[in-house]
mmCIF file of C-alpha atoms and ligand atoms in Angstrom:
data_model
loop_
_atom_site.group_PDB
_atom_site.id
_atom_site.type_symbol
_atom_site.label_atom_id
_atom_site.label_comp_id
_atom_site.label_asym_id
_atom_site.label_seq_id
_atom_site.Cartn_x
_atom_site.Cartn_y
_atom_site.Cartn_z
ATOM 1 C CA MET A 25 5.154 -5.373 19.855
ATOM 2 C CA LYS A 26 2.172 -5.891 22.233
ATOM 3 C CA ASN A 27 3.675 -3.281 24.529
ATOM 4 C CA ARG A 28 3.960 -0.802 21.653
ATOM 5 C CA LEU A 29 0.351 -1.388 20.632
ATOM 6 C CA PHE A 30 -0.680 -0.802 24.248
ATOM 7 C CA HIS A 31 1.082 2.595 24.275
ATOM 8 C CA ILE A 32 -0.541 3.552 20.985
ATOM 9 C CA LEU A 33 -3.968 2.634 22.386
ATOM 10 C CA ILE A 34 -3.368 4.808 25.468
ATOM 11 C CA LEU A 35 -2.372 7.692 23.177
ATOM 12 C CA ILE A 36 -5.545 7.279 21.119
ATOM 13 C CA ILE A 37 -7.759 7.200 24.209
ATOM 14 C CA PHE A 38 -5.983 10.317 25.524
ATOM 15 C CA LEU A 39 -6.424 12.171 22.219
ATOM 16 C CA GLN A 40 -10.080 11.191 22.005
ATOM 17 C CA SER A 41 -10.684 12.538 25.494
ATOM 18 C CA CYS A 42 -9.123 15.861 24.430
ATOM 19 C CA LYS A 43 -11.669 16.501 21.696
ATOM 20 C CA GLU A 44 -13.307 19.788 22.484
ATOM 21 C CA ASP A 45 -15.992 20.298 19.898
ATOM 22 C CA GLN A 46 -18.709 17.709 20.448
ATOM 23 C CA THR A 47 -20.742 18.810 17.387
ATOM 24 C CA THR A 48 -17.981 17.569 15.062
ATOM 25 C CA LYS A 49 -17.237 13.867 14.800
ATOM 26 C CA THR A 50 -13.491 13.372 14.292
ATOM 27 C CA LEU A 51 -12.244 10.329 12.396
ATOM 28 C CA TYR A 52 -8.706 9.164 13.173
ATOM 29 C CA LEU A 53 -6.771 8.231 10.046
ATOM 30 C CA ALA A 54 -3.297 6.649 10.256
ATOM 31 C CA HIS A 55 -0.906 5.671 7.456
ATOM 32 C CA ASN A 56 2.806 4.925 7.079
ATOM 33 C CA MET A 57 3.828 7.261 4.247
ATOM 34 C CA PRO A 58 5.803 10.511 4.565
ATOM 35 C CA GLN A 59 3.902 13.774 4.167
ATOM 36 C CA THR A 60 5.570 14.514 0.831
ATOM 37 C CA HIS A 61 4.097 11.340 -0.699
ATOM 38 C CA SER A 62 1.143 11.517 -3.119
ATOM 39 C CA VAL A 63 -0.816 9.210 -0.813
ATOM 40 C CA HIS A 64 -0.658 11.810 1.943
ATOM 41 C CA LYS A 65 -1.709 14.511 -0.528
ATOM 42 C CA GLY A 66 -4.650 12.316 -1.606
ATOM 43 C CA ILE A 67 -5.610 11.905 2.049
ATOM 44 C CA LEU A 68 -5.531 15.687 2.536
ATOM 45 C CA GLU A 69 -8.037 15.852 -0.333
ATOM 46 C CA PHE A 70 -10.174 13.299 1.500
ATOM 47 C CA GLN A 71 -10.074 15.481 4.614
ATOM 48 C CA LYS A 72 -10.982 18.598 2.629
ATOM 49 C CA ALA A 73 -13.815 16.893 0.723
ATOM 50 C CA LEU A 74 -15.255 15.352 3.890
ATOM 51 C CA ARG A 75 -15.323 18.680 5.737
ATOM 52 C CA LEU A 76 -17.040 20.264 2.757
ATOM 53 C CA LYS A 77 -19.584 17.534 2.066
ATOM 54 C CA SER A 78 -20.569 17.161 5.721
ATOM 55 C CA GLY A 79 -20.728 20.912 6.327
ATOM 56 C CA GLY A 80 -18.132 20.478 9.078
ATOM 57 C CA LYS A 81 -20.003 17.680 10.887
ATOM 58 C CA LEU A 82 -17.246 15.187 10.086
ATOM 59 C CA ASP A 83 -13.536 15.898 10.347
ATOM 60 C CA VAL A 84 -10.356 13.848 9.947
ATOM 61 C CA LYS A 85 -7.261 13.832 12.145
ATOM 62 C CA ILE A 86 -4.314 12.422 10.201
ATOM 63 C CA PHE A 87 -1.394 10.501 11.727
ATOM 64 C CA PRO A 88 1.179 10.027 8.903
ATOM 65 C CA ASP A 89 4.682 8.483 8.932
ATOM 66 C CA GLY A 90 3.695 5.309 10.758
ATOM 67 C CA GLN A 91 3.102 7.305 13.973
ATOM 68 C CA LEU A 92 0.462 4.819 15.106
ATOM 69 C CA GLY A 93 2.358 1.741 13.959
ATOM 70 C CA SER A 94 3.093 -0.413 10.936
ATOM 71 C CA GLU A 95 0.408 -1.191 8.353
ATOM 72 C CA ARG A 96 -0.352 -4.468 10.073
ATOM 73 C CA GLU A 97 -0.672 -2.846 13.501
ATOM 74 C CA VAL A 98 -2.967 -0.109 12.226
ATOM 75 C CA LEU A 99 -5.214 -2.663 10.505
ATOM 76 C CA GLU A 100 -5.602 -4.341 13.887
ATOM 77 C CA LEU A 101 -6.512 -0.971 15.431
ATOM 78 C CA LEU A 102 -9.200 -0.576 12.756
ATOM 79 C CA GLN A 103 -10.589 -4.001 13.513
ATOM 80 C CA ILE A 104 -11.084 -3.135 17.175
ATOM 81 C CA GLY A 105 -12.441 0.322 16.339
ATOM 82 C CA SER A 106 -9.668 2.484 17.887
ATOM 83 C CA VAL A 107 -8.661 4.027 14.552
ATOM 84 C CA ALA A 108 -11.343 4.745 11.919
ATOM 85 C CA ILE A 109 -9.446 4.852 8.622
ATOM 86 C CA THR A 110 -6.139 3.791 7.107
ATOM 87 C CA LYS A 111 -4.356 3.463 3.793
ATOM 88 C CA VAL A 112 -2.298 0.327 3.301
ATOM 89 C CA SER A 113 -0.853 -1.694 0.466
ATOM 90 C CA ALA A 114 -3.165 -4.412 -0.877
ATOM 91 C CA ALA A 115 -0.231 -6.760 -0.170
ATOM 92 C CA THR A 116 -0.428 -6.144 3.590
ATOM 93 C CA LEU A 117 -4.211 -6.280 3.462
ATOM 94 C CA SER A 118 -4.187 -9.691 1.800
ATOM 95 C CA ASN A 119 -3.054 -11.197 5.115
ATOM 96 C CA PHE A 120 -6.475 -10.156 6.454
ATOM 97 C CA VAL A 121 -8.700 -10.303 3.335
ATOM 98 C CA PRO A 122 -7.424 -13.118 1.038
ATOM 99 C CA GLU A 123 -8.883 -11.794 -2.247
ATOM 100 C CA TYR A 124 -6.346 -8.940 -2.258
ATOM 101 C CA HIS A 125 -3.601 -11.550 -2.825
ATOM 102 C CA VAL A 126 -4.379 -11.614 -6.531
ATOM 103 C CA PHE A 127 -3.104 -8.045 -6.972
ATOM 104 C CA GLY A 128 0.359 -9.254 -6.000
ATOM 105 C CA ILE A 129 0.606 -11.657 -8.968
ATOM 106 C CA PRO A 130 3.677 -10.600 -10.964
ATOM 107 C CA TYR A 131 2.901 -8.824 -14.245
ATOM 108 C CA LEU A 132 -0.861 -9.209 -13.664
ATOM 109 C CA PHE A 133 -1.987 -6.086 -15.477
ATOM 110 C CA GLU A 134 -1.251 -5.235 -19.096
ATOM 111 C CA ASN A 135 -1.031 -1.514 -18.380
ATOM 112 C CA LYS A 136 -2.437 1.194 -16.115
ATOM 113 C CA GLN A 137 -5.667 1.455 -18.090
ATOM 114 C CA HIS A 138 -6.286 -2.269 -17.614
ATOM 115 C CA GLN A 139 -5.420 -1.994 -13.921
ATOM 116 C CA PHE A 140 -7.827 0.850 -13.199
ATOM 117 C CA ASP A 141 -10.603 -0.616 -15.369
ATOM 118 C CA ILE A 142 -10.432 -3.628 -13.067
ATOM 119 C CA LEU A 143 -9.997 -1.724 -9.795
ATOM 120 C CA GLU A 144 -12.767 0.775 -10.448
ATOM 121 C CA GLY A 145 -15.069 -1.779 -12.096
ATOM 122 C CA ASP A 146 -17.140 -4.605 -10.574
ATOM 123 C CA VAL A 147 -14.150 -6.793 -9.694
ATOM 124 C CA GLY A 148 -12.387 -4.093 -7.684
ATOM 125 C CA LYS A 149 -15.572 -2.968 -5.971
ATOM 126 C CA SER A 150 -16.536 -6.491 -4.949
ATOM 127 C CA ILE A 151 -13.101 -6.986 -3.350
ATOM 128 C CA LEU A 152 -13.456 -3.709 -1.414
ATOM 129 C CA GLU A 153 -16.748 -5.008 -0.021
ATOM 130 C CA LYS A 154 -15.318 -8.451 0.832
ATOM 131 C CA GLY A 155 -13.291 -6.762 3.573
ATOM 132 C CA SER A 156 -16.421 -6.142 5.670
ATOM 133 C CA GLN A 157 -16.402 -9.802 6.761
ATOM 134 C CA PHE A 158 -13.036 -9.086 8.364
ATOM 135 C CA TRP A 159 -14.029 -5.720 9.871
ATOM 136 C CA LEU A 160 -12.127 -3.867 7.137
ATOM 137 C CA ARG A 161 -14.373 -2.182 4.599
ATOM 138 C CA GLY A 162 -12.561 -0.885 1.510
ATOM 139 C CA LEU A 163 -13.436 2.639 0.354
ATOM 140 C CA CYS A 164 -11.313 3.125 -2.776
ATOM 141 C CA TYR A 165 -7.988 2.346 -4.446
ATOM 142 C CA TYR A 166 -5.012 4.662 -4.734
ATOM 143 C CA ASP A 167 -2.379 4.376 -7.447
ATOM 144 C CA ALA A 168 0.866 2.821 -6.223
ATOM 145 C CA GLY A 169 2.452 2.356 -9.659
ATOM 146 C CA SER A 170 4.776 -0.568 -10.300
ATOM 147 C CA ARG A 171 7.428 -1.997 -8.040
ATOM 148 C CA ASN A 172 11.094 -2.068 -9.062
ATOM 149 C CA PHE A 173 14.330 -3.232 -7.464
ATOM 150 C CA TYR A 174 16.830 -1.031 -5.710
ATOM 151 C CA THR A 175 20.166 -2.119 -4.382
ATOM 152 C CA SER A 176 23.135 -0.646 -2.597
ATOM 153 C CA LYS A 177 26.221 -2.447 -3.924
ATOM 154 C CA LYS A 178 25.325 -4.660 -6.857
ATOM 155 C CA ALA A 179 23.249 -3.539 -9.840
ATOM 156 C CA ILE A 180 20.339 -5.756 -10.936
ATOM 157 C CA ARG A 181 20.439 -6.037 -14.731
ATOM 158 C CA THR A 182 19.115 -9.586 -15.131
ATOM 159 C CA PRO A 183 17.406 -11.972 -12.651
ATOM 160 C CA GLU A 184 20.783 -13.752 -12.243
ATOM 161 C CA ASP A 185 22.102 -10.648 -10.490
ATOM 162 C CA LEU A 186 19.663 -11.254 -7.633
ATOM 163 C CA LYS A 187 21.468 -14.448 -6.677
ATOM 164 C CA GLY A 188 22.580 -14.339 -3.059
ATOM 165 C CA LEU A 189 21.122 -10.881 -2.429
ATOM 166 C CA LYS A 190 18.885 -10.247 0.553
ATOM 167 C CA ILE A 191 15.930 -8.255 -0.754
ATOM 168 C CA ARG A 192 13.471 -6.669 1.632
ATOM 169 C CA VAL A 193 9.824 -7.378 0.811
ATOM 170 C CA MET A 194 6.521 -6.559 2.466
ATOM 171 C CA ASN A 195 5.173 -9.200 4.796
ATOM 172 C CA ASN A 196 3.400 -11.084 2.036
ATOM 173 C CA GLN A 197 3.800 -14.649 0.800
ATOM 174 C CA MET A 198 3.434 -13.800 -2.889
ATOM 175 C CA ALA A 199 6.207 -11.196 -2.638
ATOM 176 C CA ILE A 200 8.442 -13.689 -0.835
ATOM 177 C CA ASN A 201 7.815 -16.361 -3.499
ATOM 178 C CA MET A 202 8.456 -13.883 -6.281
ATOM 179 C CA ILE A 203 11.891 -12.798 -5.040
ATOM 180 C CA ASN A 204 12.902 -16.374 -4.304
ATOM 181 C CA SER A 205 11.710 -17.518 -7.743
ATOM 182 C CA MET A 206 13.912 -14.898 -9.341
ATOM 183 C CA GLY A 207 16.918 -16.174 -7.386
ATOM 184 C CA GLY A 208 17.109 -13.627 -4.562
ATOM 185 C CA SER A 209 16.625 -14.179 -0.866
ATOM 186 C CA ALA A 210 13.407 -12.495 0.315
ATOM 187 C CA THR A 211 13.542 -10.755 3.696
ATOM 188 C CA PRO A 212 10.201 -9.455 5.044
ATOM 189 C CA LEU A 213 10.549 -6.254 7.067
ATOM 190 C CA ALA A 214 8.289 -3.323 8.026
ATOM 191 C CA PHE A 215 8.656 -0.299 5.733
ATOM 192 C CA GLY A 216 9.661 1.944 8.638
ATOM 193 C CA GLU A 217 12.659 -0.260 9.443
ATOM 194 C CA LEU A 218 14.062 -0.412 5.931
ATOM 195 C CA TYR A 219 16.245 2.701 5.787
ATOM 196 C CA THR A 220 18.383 1.553 8.697
ATOM 197 C CA ALA A 221 18.411 -2.033 7.459
ATOM 198 C CA MET A 222 19.828 -0.858 4.112
ATOM 199 C CA GLN A 223 22.278 1.502 5.743
ATOM 200 C CA GLN A 224 23.608 -1.217 8.029
ATOM 201 C CA GLY A 225 23.726 -3.847 5.307
ATOM 202 C CA VAL A 226 21.114 -6.072 6.981
ATOM 203 C CA VAL A 227 19.563 -6.267 3.509
ATOM 204 C CA ASP A 228 21.233 -5.662 0.128
ATOM 205 C CA GLY A 229 18.219 -4.087 -1.473
ATOM 206 C CA ALA A 230 14.472 -3.769 -1.665
ATOM 207 C CA GLU A 231 11.713 -3.150 -4.180
ATOM 208 C CA ASN A 232 9.179 -0.369 -4.430
ATOM 209 C CA ASN A 233 7.675 2.275 -6.683
ATOM 210 C CA SER A 234 9.835 5.348 -7.282
ATOM 211 C CA PRO A 235 7.795 7.863 -5.200
ATOM 212 C CA SER A 236 8.105 5.619 -2.131
ATOM 213 C CA PHE A 237 11.801 4.972 -2.897
ATOM 214 C CA VAL A 238 12.476 8.703 -2.884
ATOM 215 C CA SER A 239 10.053 10.113 -0.293
ATOM 216 C CA SER A 240 11.339 7.605 2.289
ATOM 217 C CA ASN A 241 14.937 8.654 1.452
ATOM 218 C CA HIS A 242 15.865 5.068 0.579
ATOM 219 C CA TYR A 243 17.624 6.481 -2.487
ATOM 220 C CA GLU A 244 20.245 7.924 -0.113
ATOM 221 C CA VAL A 245 21.366 4.389 0.759
ATOM 222 C CA SER A 246 20.993 2.895 -2.743
ATOM 223 C CA ASN A 247 23.116 3.164 -5.868
ATOM 224 C CA TYR A 248 20.923 1.366 -8.389
ATOM 225 C CA TYR A 249 17.237 1.411 -9.340
ATOM 226 C CA THR A 250 16.102 -1.259 -11.837
ATOM 227 C CA ILE A 251 12.789 -0.651 -13.581
ATOM 228 C CA ASP A 252 11.572 -4.221 -14.165
ATOM 229 C CA GLN A 253 8.000 -3.395 -12.978
ATOM 230 C CA HIS A 254 7.486 -6.856 -11.481
ATOM 231 C CA SER A 255 4.206 -6.041 -9.738
ATOM 232 C CA SER A 256 1.582 -3.298 -9.647
ATOM 233 C CA ILE A 257 -0.034 -3.610 -6.246
ATOM 234 C CA PRO A 258 -2.535 -0.844 -5.504
ATOM 235 C CA ASP A 259 -2.971 0.948 -2.209
ATOM 236 C CA VAL A 260 -6.352 0.783 -0.477
ATOM 237 C CA LEU A 261 -8.179 3.325 1.671
ATOM 238 C CA LEU A 262 -10.187 1.469 4.312
ATOM 239 C CA ILE A 263 -12.583 2.121 7.132
ATOM 240 C CA GLY A 264 -13.039 -0.163 10.128
ATOM 241 C CA THR A 265 -16.439 -1.852 9.957
ATOM 242 C CA LYS A 266 -16.939 -1.382 13.725
ATOM 243 C CA PHE A 267 -16.700 2.373 13.231
ATOM 244 C CA TRP A 268 -18.655 2.314 9.945
ATOM 245 C CA ASN A 269 -21.587 0.619 11.697
ATOM 246 C CA THR A 270 -21.885 3.532 14.131
ATOM 247 C CA LEU A 271 -22.503 6.011 11.281
ATOM 248 C CA SER A 272 -25.789 7.231 9.830
ATOM 249 C CA ASP A 273 -26.564 6.598 6.145
ATOM 250 C CA GLU A 274 -25.886 10.239 5.385
ATOM 251 C CA GLU A 275 -22.472 10.124 7.095
ATOM 252 C CA LYS A 276 -21.608 6.952 5.168
ATOM 253 C CA GLN A 277 -22.452 8.670 1.886
ATOM 254 C CA TRP A 278 -20.272 11.677 2.734
ATOM 255 C CA ILE A 279 -17.355 9.409 3.540
ATOM 256 C CA GLN A 280 -17.700 7.313 0.380
ATOM 257 C CA ALA A 281 -18.046 10.411 -1.811
ATOM 258 C CA ALA A 282 -14.992 12.047 -0.178
ATOM 259 C CA ALA A 283 -12.995 8.831 -0.703
ATOM 260 C CA ASP A 284 -14.007 8.683 -4.380
ATOM 261 C CA SER A 285 -12.934 12.243 -5.062
ATOM 262 C CA SER A 286 -9.654 11.751 -3.152
ATOM 263 C CA ALA A 287 -8.901 8.712 -5.351
ATOM 264 C CA GLN A 288 -9.183 10.809 -8.503
ATOM 265 C CA ALA A 289 -7.002 13.564 -7.022
ATOM 266 C CA GLN A 290 -4.394 11.071 -5.798
ATOM 267 C CA LYS A 291 -3.971 9.640 -9.311
ATOM 268 C CA LYS A 292 -2.991 13.108 -10.561
ATOM 269 C CA PHE A 293 -0.549 13.661 -7.668
ATOM 270 C CA TRP A 294 0.843 10.220 -8.378
ATOM 271 C CA ASN A 295 1.569 10.856 -12.054
ATOM 272 C CA ALA A 296 3.444 14.042 -11.236
ATOM 273 C CA SER A 297 5.427 12.412 -8.442
ATOM 274 C CA VAL A 298 6.770 9.517 -10.553
ATOM 275 C CA GLU A 299 8.785 11.842 -12.793
ATOM 276 C CA GLU A 300 9.767 14.132 -9.955
ATOM 277 C CA SER A 301 11.108 11.284 -7.857
ATOM 278 C CA MET A 302 13.107 9.743 -10.701
ATOM 279 C CA ALA A 303 14.724 13.135 -11.311
ATOM 280 C CA ILE A 304 15.651 13.450 -7.611
ATOM 281 C CA ALA A 305 17.158 9.956 -7.526
ATOM 282 C CA LYS A 306 19.187 10.532 -10.694
ATOM 283 C CA ALA A 307 20.444 13.903 -9.480
ATOM 284 C CA ALA A 308 21.633 12.174 -6.304
ATOM 285 C CA GLY A 309 23.710 9.777 -8.419
ATOM 286 C CA VAL A 310 21.455 6.701 -8.469
ATOM 287 C CA GLU A 311 21.968 4.721 -11.686
ATOM 288 C CA VAL A 312 18.586 3.987 -13.255
ATOM 289 C CA ILE A 313 18.566 0.723 -15.195
ATOM 290 C CA THR A 314 15.944 -0.334 -17.758
ATOM 291 C CA PRO A 315 16.456 -4.097 -18.073
ATOM 292 C CA GLU A 316 14.933 -6.649 -20.447
ATOM 293 C CA LYS A 317 11.604 -7.055 -18.621
ATOM 294 C CA SER A 318 10.731 -10.393 -20.216
ATOM 295 C CA LEU A 319 13.631 -12.076 -18.390
ATOM 296 C CA PHE A 320 12.066 -11.159 -15.031
ATOM 297 C CA GLN A 321 8.609 -12.032 -16.292
ATOM 298 C CA GLU A 322 9.765 -15.488 -17.337
ATOM 299 C CA ARG A 323 11.394 -16.221 -13.964
ATOM 300 C CA SER A 324 8.325 -15.159 -12.001
ATOM 301 C CA LYS A 325 5.805 -17.317 -13.925
ATOM 302 C CA SER A 326 6.050 -20.073 -11.315
ATOM 303 C CA VAL A 327 4.633 -17.688 -8.699
ATOM 304 C CA LEU A 328 1.238 -17.681 -10.412
ATOM 305 C CA GLU A 329 1.328 -21.459 -10.867
ATOM 306 C CA GLN A 330 2.171 -21.949 -7.197
ATOM 307 C CA PHE A 331 -0.649 -19.607 -6.158
ATOM 308 C CA GLN A 332 -3.177 -21.313 -8.447
ATOM 309 C CA LYS A 333 -2.302 -24.689 -6.953
ATOM 310 C CA ALA A 334 -2.576 -23.450 -3.386
ATOM 311 C CA HIS A 335 -5.741 -21.371 -3.983
ATOM 312 C CA PRO A 336 -8.039 -22.958 -6.602
ATOM 313 C CA GLU A 337 -10.870 -20.870 -5.111
ATOM 314 C CA MET A 338 -9.192 -17.735 -6.531
ATOM 315 C CA GLN A 339 -9.126 -18.978 -10.132
ATOM 316 C CA SER A 340 -12.360 -17.339 -11.273
ATOM 317 C CA LEU A 341 -11.196 -14.033 -9.804
ATOM 318 C CA ILE A 342 -7.878 -14.332 -11.682
ATOM 319 C CA ASN A 343 -9.760 -15.140 -14.893
ATOM 320 C CA SER A 344 -11.980 -12.110 -14.507
ATOM 321 C CA ILE A 345 -8.888 -9.895 -14.258
ATOM 322 C CA LYS A 346 -6.863 -11.507 -17.027
ATOM 323 C CA LYS A 347 -9.490 -11.717 -19.738
HETATM 324 C C1 GCU B 414 4.297 1.005 -1.112
HETATM 325 C C2 GCU B 414 2.923 1.088 -0.522
HETATM 326 C C3 GCU B 414 2.964 1.166 0.986
HETATM 327 C C4 GCU B 414 3.825 0.057 1.560
HETATM 328 C C5 GCU B 414 5.192 0.081 0.921
HETATM 329 C C6 GCU B 414 6.093 -1.047 1.427
HETATM 330 O O1 GCU B 414 4.963 2.203 -0.980
HETATM 331 O O2 GCU B 414 2.280 2.232 -1.029
HETATM 332 O O3 GCU B 414 1.671 1.087 1.474
HETATM 333 O O4 GCU B 414 3.981 0.196 2.946
HETATM 334 O O5 GCU B 414 5.054 -0.022 -0.472
HETATM 335 O O6 GCU B 414 6.886 -1.535 0.655
HETATM 336 O O7 GCU B 414 5.995 -1.422 2.599
#
């Protein structure tokens, strides 16, 4: 892994030395989603808005598809200032900035309105700012819907069906606890490695929102998609504090304003892509299952209790979301 990071760093240094136009500052932005995903479309809006607002003084070079590494690796590149911006799941980010853990609590939000009232209100904003202590300043949230199970051989209709199944999760303790509490066997793996892992039977299934399930082609190696909506973990657009500190106040304002308008655009792309992706999966023969959600909810209650015991310092944050 160190070797890989070293090669990526060399590539970045090479690309930076190739920049021709010295009057334009180019920000490197890396993320792990395919270019058909609404996150990428939201990021294109960010690029467009930033060019416009800065009158061409700031530009963005986008590296999609995990070209510069996994979410974890790119966050490390942000911390050392080699990459300026990234978009990651709040679940990955919580390994760096603990407050983001709360977004992984199963069935935390009552609905999307509740979720975005929190994310775009004081609570969400204060968490974005918390990241600065860890060299990772949050800019805005992107919609990442709700996560659902998908499996290759055995359909998940009740939590009992998870028994004995290896389910890929993000590298995140709350996600691991949740799958195990429901009776499955959680297997953390990078997103980019999942297609092959499913194809080769290294894991029996995974969990994700439907646009990620489809745009990553995971539906090609799955037969069942179970909409239990166990968690609604947002995505976060972030800028490395090292890079942020080199910017003028005006440049910072352009970047924040471009991020804000990209967040609104991404939500629209997202809504359209949820239906589109379900239609693609169904047409490919994936059976879509709508189970009794309360059964999954009941089994995952212990995850919150476990988290509250381990992190009493997070209780007031949880209360401010739940009330
Ligand atoms: C979601 C999220 C990604 C994350 C992925 C995963 O799709 O938007 O940022 O990488 O889940 O399961 O790894």
